[in-house]
């Protein structure tokens, strides 16, 4: 089984990225051939600073490796190092109905927020479909916000196969219910564009301040809280604390025996220790950038070996070869 996923270098990674995609992706390394990449072409639709892109890309590489991506087991590369994906984007783009792209949530959200759309932003799901299809991927671990994109990929693959004969593998999304949408500090989906994130490798003081600033409902702490499960601090605690600890804390909160300040302090402490091993690993990697660049170079070579075979198959099928 082939597993594939990507992540954009559009800023600092947050725990929504971690629990929604990286953690499942890291666990799936055990179950098949894992292909993971840094989607730097995609970042071009919204980030226009070359130095920033270079830094973010290196940052994502460090983050993913520090969190447990094992380059001996997985293929890990920078999307733009395997430029074959842009040819497949063109090929499948000619079979992608405009209407399908016009219905894309992420495109509609971005334009609704006033971002003036470019062709790349509109074509974003086609490039993502090409990422997935270029590697004969079976399973794509993502957060809920990417579900529609994987469904579009399936539609495109089916259409290609109908037009040109069985050529492309139709993938399935893998979305875990518990972490499909990790909430941000304000209760909306955690997202860089909402400014509500907790970074994976954030500065201690800054994150403590963010967590202590989570808004709680206004009832006095002593009053029992029947809606504890909707409490953002509890939802985040469930991700970073041992299950037993999270359950006890929730019970105390429901019973009115735990103040919000103490709850948030506990959340910070558990967050901080949850990522402590990865933080140490990241510092080690940051001091050894030759190794990290070597991993990406080697990953690009291995990714290209697979990509060229599938691209050739697609070219032949549609009469280009
Ligand atoms: P990106 O970079 O926005 O996010 C990376 C992954 O993190 C997940 N995620 C979340 N999951 C749960 N809760 C949240 N609050 C949360 N925020 C982010 C996203 O769902 C995603 O899985 N288009 C993709 C990158 C991409 C890709 C691909 C993914 C490009 N090509 C091919 C899979 C396959 C993106 O922008 O993800």
Coordinates of C-alpha atoms and ligand atoms in Angstrom, one line a residue:
X1 CA 0.0 0.0 0.0
X2 CA 1.3 3.5 -0.8
X3 CA 0.6 6.3 1.5
X4 CA 1.1 9.9 0.5
X5 CA 0.6 13.4 2.0
X6 CA 2.0 16.9 1.7
X7 CA 2.2 20.0 3.8
X8 CA 2.7 23.6 2.7
X9 CA 5.6 25.7 3.9
X10 CA 3.4 28.7 4.3
X11 CA 4.4 29.5 7.9
X12 CA 5.2 27.9 11.2
X13 CA 3.5 24.5 11.7
X14 CA 0.9 24.3 14.5
X15 CA -0.6 21.4 16.5
X16 CA -3.5 21.3 14.1
X17 CA -1.0 20.2 11.4
X18 CA 0.6 17.8 13.8
X19 CA -2.5 16.0 15.1
X20 CA -4.5 16.3 11.9
X21 CA -1.8 15.0 9.5
X22 CA 1.8 14.6 10.8
X23 CA 1.0 12.2 13.6
X24 CA -1.2 9.9 11.5
X25 CA 1.3 10.1 8.7
X26 CA 4.2 9.1 11.0
X27 CA 2.2 6.2 12.4
X28 CA 1.3 5.0 8.9
X29 CA 5.0 4.6 8.0
X30 CA 4.5 1.2 9.6
X31 CA 1.7 0.2 7.3
X32 CA 3.1 0.7 3.8
X33 CA 5.4 2.7 1.6
X34 CA 5.1 6.3 2.8
X35 CA 5.7 9.3 0.5
X36 CA 5.7 12.7 2.2
X37 CA 6.6 16.0 0.7
X38 CA 6.8 19.8 1.3
X39 CA 4.4 21.5 -1.0
X40 CA 6.5 24.5 -2.0
X41 CA 4.8 24.9 -5.4
X42 CA 1.4 25.2 -3.6
X43 CA 2.8 27.8 -1.2
X44 CA 3.4 30.0 -4.3
X45 CA -0.3 30.7 -4.5
X46 CA -0.3 32.8 -1.3
X47 CA 3.4 33.5 -0.3
X48 CA 5.5 35.8 -2.5
X49 CA 8.7 36.2 -0.6
X50 CA 11.5 33.8 -1.9
X51 CA 13.6 34.0 1.3
X52 CA 10.6 33.3 3.4
X53 CA 9.7 30.3 1.3
X54 CA 13.2 28.9 1.6
X55 CA 13.2 29.3 5.3
X56 CA 9.8 27.9 5.8
X57 CA 10.6 24.9 3.6
X58 CA 13.7 24.1 5.7
X59 CA 11.5 24.7 8.8
X60 CA 8.9 22.1 7.7
X61 CA 11.7 19.6 6.9
X62 CA 13.1 20.1 10.5
X63 CA 9.7 19.9 12.0
X64 CA 8.6 16.7 10.2
X65 CA 11.9 14.9 10.9
X66 CA 11.9 16.0 14.5
X67 CA 8.3 14.7 15.0
X68 CA 9.3 11.3 13.8
X69 CA 9.4 11.1 10.0
X70 CA 12.0 8.4 9.4
X71 CA 13.8 8.9 6.1
X72 CA 15.0 5.3 6.0
X73 CA 11.4 4.2 5.9
X74 CA 9.7 7.0 4.0
X75 CA 10.5 9.0 0.9
X76 CA 10.6 12.7 1.9
X77 CA 11.2 15.5 -0.6
X78 CA 10.6 19.0 -1.7
X79 CA 7.7 19.1 -4.2
X80 CA 9.6 21.4 -6.6
X81 CA 12.5 19.0 -6.8
X82 CA 10.3 16.6 -8.8
X83 CA 9.0 19.0 -11.4
X84 CA 7.3 16.1 -13.3
X85 CA 4.3 16.9 -11.2
X86 CA 3.7 20.1 -13.2
X87 CA 3.4 18.1 -16.4
X88 CA 0.8 15.8 -14.9
X89 CA -1.0 18.9 -13.6
X90 CA -1.4 20.0 -17.2
X91 CA -2.5 16.6 -18.5
X92 CA -5.2 16.1 -15.9
X93 CA -6.1 19.8 -15.9
X94 CA -7.5 19.3 -19.4
X95 CA -10.0 16.8 -18.0
X96 CA -11.0 18.9 -15.0
X97 CA -14.3 20.7 -15.4
X98 CA -14.3 24.4 -14.4
X99 CA -17.4 23.8 -12.3
X100 CA -15.5 21.3 -10.1
X101 CA -12.8 23.9 -9.4
X102 CA -15.4 26.7 -8.8
X103 CA -17.0 24.6 -6.1
X104 CA -13.7 24.2 -4.1
X105 CA -14.3 25.3 -0.5
X106 CA -10.7 26.5 0.0
X107 CA -10.9 28.7 -3.1
X108 CA -14.2 30.1 -2.1
X109 CA -13.0 30.8 1.4
X110 CA -9.9 32.6 0.2
X111 CA -11.7 34.8 -2.2
X112 CA -14.4 35.5 0.4
X113 CA -11.6 36.7 2.7
X114 CA -10.6 39.2 0.0
X115 CA -7.6 37.4 -1.4
X116 CA -7.4 38.4 -5.1
X117 CA -7.3 35.0 -6.9
X118 CA -4.6 34.1 -9.4
X119 CA -4.7 31.2 -11.8
X120 CA -2.5 29.1 -9.5
X121 CA -5.0 29.5 -6.6
X122 CA -7.8 28.4 -8.9
X123 CA -5.7 25.4 -10.2
X124 CA -4.5 24.5 -6.7
X125 CA -6.7 21.3 -6.5
X126 CA -5.4 20.1 -9.9
X127 CA -1.8 20.4 -8.7
X128 CA -2.8 18.5 -5.5
X129 CA -4.5 15.8 -7.6
X130 CA -1.3 15.5 -9.6
X131 CA 0.8 15.1 -6.4
X132 CA -1.4 12.2 -5.4
X133 CA -1.9 10.5 -8.7
X134 CA 1.8 10.8 -9.8
X135 CA 2.8 8.3 -7.1
X136 CA -0.1 5.7 -7.5
X137 CA -1.1 6.6 -4.0
X138 CA -3.7 4.5 -2.2
X139 CA -4.2 6.4 1.0
X140 CA -3.9 10.1 1.8
X141 CA -3.9 11.1 5.5
X142 CA -5.2 14.6 5.9
X143 CA -7.3 16.9 8.1
X144 CA -11.0 17.4 7.3
X145 CA -10.3 20.7 5.4
X146 CA -8.5 18.7 2.7
X147 CA -11.2 16.1 2.2
X148 CA -12.9 17.8 -0.7
X149 CA -9.5 18.0 -2.5
X150 CA -9.0 14.3 -2.2
X151 CA -12.5 13.7 -3.5
X152 CA -11.8 15.9 -6.5
X153 CA -8.6 13.9 -7.1
X154 CA -10.8 10.7 -7.2
X155 CA -13.2 12.4 -9.7
X156 CA -10.3 13.4 -11.9
X157 CA -8.6 10.0 -11.8
X158 CA -11.9 8.3 -12.7
X159 CA -12.5 10.7 -15.5
X160 CA -9.0 10.1 -16.9
X161 CA -9.4 6.3 -16.7
X162 CA -12.8 6.6 -18.5
X163 CA -11.3 8.8 -21.2
X164 CA -8.0 7.0 -21.8
X165 CA -8.3 3.5 -20.2
X166 CA -7.3 2.3 -16.7
X167 CA -4.2 4.3 -15.9
X168 CA -4.4 6.1 -12.6
X169 CA -4.9 4.7 -9.1
X170 CA -8.0 6.1 -7.4
X171 CA -7.0 7.1 -3.8
X172 CA -8.9 7.2 -0.5
X173 CA -8.6 9.9 2.1
X174 CA -7.7 8.9 5.7
X175 CA -9.3 11.2 8.2
X176 CA -9.4 10.4 11.9
X177 CA -12.5 11.6 13.6
X178 CA -10.8 12.7 16.9
X179 CA -8.4 15.0 15.2
X180 CA -10.1 15.8 11.9
X181 CA -10.5 19.4 13.0
X182 CA -8.2 20.5 15.8
X183 CA -9.8 23.7 17.3
X184 CA -7.7 26.8 17.7
X185 CA -7.6 29.1 20.7
X186 CA -10.9 30.8 19.7
X187 CA -12.8 27.6 19.0
X188 CA -12.7 27.9 15.2
X189 CA -10.5 25.4 13.3
X190 CA -6.9 26.0 14.1
X191 CA -5.4 27.9 11.2
X192 CA -2.6 30.3 10.5
X193 CA -5.1 32.5 8.7
X194 CA -7.3 32.9 11.7
X195 CA -4.4 33.8 14.0
X196 CA -5.5 31.2 16.6
X197 CA -2.6 28.7 16.5
X198 CA -0.5 26.9 19.0
X199 CA 2.8 26.3 17.3
X200 CA 4.4 22.8 17.6
X201 CA 7.8 24.4 18.4
X202 CA 6.7 27.7 19.8
X203 CA 8.6 29.9 22.2
X204 CA 7.8 28.9 25.8
X205 CA 6.8 32.3 27.1
X206 CA 4.7 33.2 24.0
X207 CA 2.8 29.9 24.0
X208 CA 2.2 30.1 27.8
X209 CA 0.7 33.5 27.2
X210 CA -1.5 32.3 24.4
X211 CA -2.8 29.3 26.4
X212 CA -3.5 31.4 29.5
X213 CA -5.4 33.8 27.3
X214 CA -7.9 31.2 26.0
X215 CA -11.4 32.6 26.6
X216 CA -13.6 30.5 28.8
X217 CA -17.3 30.7 29.4
X218 CA -18.2 33.3 32.0
X219 CA -19.8 31.2 34.7
X220 CA -17.9 31.2 38.0
X221 CA -15.3 28.4 38.1
X222 CA -17.1 26.8 41.1
X223 CA -20.3 26.2 39.1
X224 CA -20.5 22.7 37.6
X225 CA -19.8 22.6 33.9
X226 CA -22.1 20.2 32.0
X227 CA -20.6 21.4 28.7
X228 CA -17.0 20.6 29.6
X229 CA -16.5 18.6 26.4
X230 CA -17.0 21.8 24.4
X231 CA -14.3 23.5 26.4
X232 CA -11.4 24.3 24.1
X233 CA -8.8 23.8 26.8
X234 CA -10.2 20.4 27.6
X235 CA -10.3 19.5 23.9
X236 CA -6.6 20.4 23.5
X237 CA -5.7 18.7 26.8
X238 CA -7.1 15.5 25.4
X239 CA -4.5 15.6 22.6
X240 CA -1.4 16.3 24.7
X241 CA -2.1 14.6 28.1
X242 CA -2.4 10.9 28.9
X243 CA -6.0 9.8 28.5
X244 CA -6.3 9.1 32.2
X245 CA -5.2 12.6 33.1
X246 CA -7.5 14.2 30.6
X247 CA -10.5 12.2 31.9
X248 CA -9.8 13.1 35.5
X249 CA -9.4 16.8 34.7
X250 CA -12.6 16.8 32.7
X251 CA -14.5 15.2 35.6
X252 CA -13.1 17.7 38.1
X253 CA -14.1 20.5 35.8
X254 CA -17.7 19.1 35.4
X255 CA -18.0 18.8 39.1
X256 CA -16.9 22.4 39.6
X257 CA -13.7 21.4 41.4
X258 CA -11.2 22.9 39.0
X259 CA -10.6 26.6 38.2
X260 CA -9.9 27.8 34.7
X261 CA -6.5 29.1 35.6
X262 CA -5.4 25.7 36.8
X263 CA -6.9 24.0 33.8
X264 CA -4.9 26.2 31.4
X265 CA -1.7 25.8 33.4
X266 CA -2.1 22.0 33.2
X267 CA -2.7 22.3 29.5
X268 CA 0.5 24.3 29.0
X269 CA 2.5 21.9 31.1
X270 CA 1.3 18.9 29.2
X271 CA 1.7 20.6 25.8
X272 CA 5.3 21.5 26.8
X273 CA 6.3 18.0 27.9
X274 CA 4.4 16.3 25.0
X275 CA 6.7 18.0 22.5
X276 CA 9.9 17.9 24.6
X277 CA 11.5 14.9 22.8
X278 CA 10.7 16.4 19.4
X279 CA 12.1 19.8 20.6
X280 CA 15.4 18.2 21.5
X281 CA 15.5 16.3 18.2
X282 CA 14.8 19.5 16.3
X283 CA 17.7 21.3 17.9
X284 CA 20.0 18.4 17.0
X285 CA 18.8 18.5 13.4
X286 CA 19.1 22.3 13.1
X287 CA 22.8 21.9 14.0
X288 CA 23.2 19.4 11.2
X289 CA 21.7 21.0 8.1
X290 CA 23.9 19.0 5.7
X291 CA 22.1 15.9 6.9
X292 CA 18.7 17.5 6.4
X293 CA 19.5 18.7 2.9
X294 CA 20.9 15.2 2.1
X295 CA 17.7 13.6 3.2
X296 CA 15.7 15.9 0.9
X297 CA 18.1 15.3 -2.1
X298 CA 17.9 11.6 -1.6
X299 CA 14.1 11.7 -1.2
X300 CA 13.8 13.7 -4.5
X301 CA 15.8 11.0 -6.3
X302 CA 13.6 8.2 -5.0
X303 CA 10.4 10.1 -5.6
X304 CA 11.5 10.9 -9.1
X305 CA 12.1 7.2 -9.8
X306 CA 8.4 6.4 -9.1
X307 CA 7.1 9.6 -10.7
X308 CA 8.7 9.1 -14.1
X309 CA 7.2 5.6 -14.4
X310 CA 3.6 6.8 -13.7
X311 CA 4.1 10.0 -15.8
X312 CA 5.2 7.8 -18.8
X313 CA 2.2 5.6 -18.3
X314 CA -0.1 8.6 -18.3
X315 CA 1.6 10.2 -21.4
X316 CA 1.3 6.9 -23.3
X317 CA -2.4 6.5 -22.3
X318 CA -3.3 9.9 -23.7
X319 CA -1.2 9.7 -26.9
X320 CA 1.7 12.0 -26.0
X321 CA 4.5 9.4 -26.0
Ligands
LIG1 P1 -1.8 22.4 4.8 O1 -0.4 22.7 4.6 O2 -2.7 23.5 4.9 O3 -2.0 21.5 6.0 C1 -1.2 20.3 6.2 C2 -2.1 19.3 6.9 O4 -2.6 19.7 8.2 C3 -4.0 19.5 8.3 N1 -4.6 20.5 9.2 C4 -5.4 20.3 10.2 N2 -5.9 19.1 10.6 C5 -6.8 19.1 11.7 N3 -7.1 20.3 12.3 C6 -6.6 21.5 11.9 N4 -7.0 22.6 12.5 C7 -5.7 21.5 10.8 N5 -5.1 22.5 10.1 C8 -4.4 21.9 9.1 C9 -4.5 19.7 6.8 O5 -5.7 19.1 6.7 C10 -3.4 19.0 6.1 O6 -3.6 17.6 6.0 N6 -3.2 21.2 0.2 C11 -2.5 20.7 1.3 C12 -1.1 20.3 1.0 C13 -1.0 19.3 -0.1 C14 -1.4 17.9 0.0 C15 -1.1 17.4 -1.3 C16 -1.9 17.1 0.9 C17 -0.5 19.6 -1.3 N7 -0.6 18.4 -2.1 C18 -1.3 16.1 -1.6 C19 -2.1 15.7 0.6 C20 -1.8 15.3 -0.7 C21 -2.5 21.8 2.4 O7 -2.5 23.0 2.1 O8 -2.3 21.4 3.6

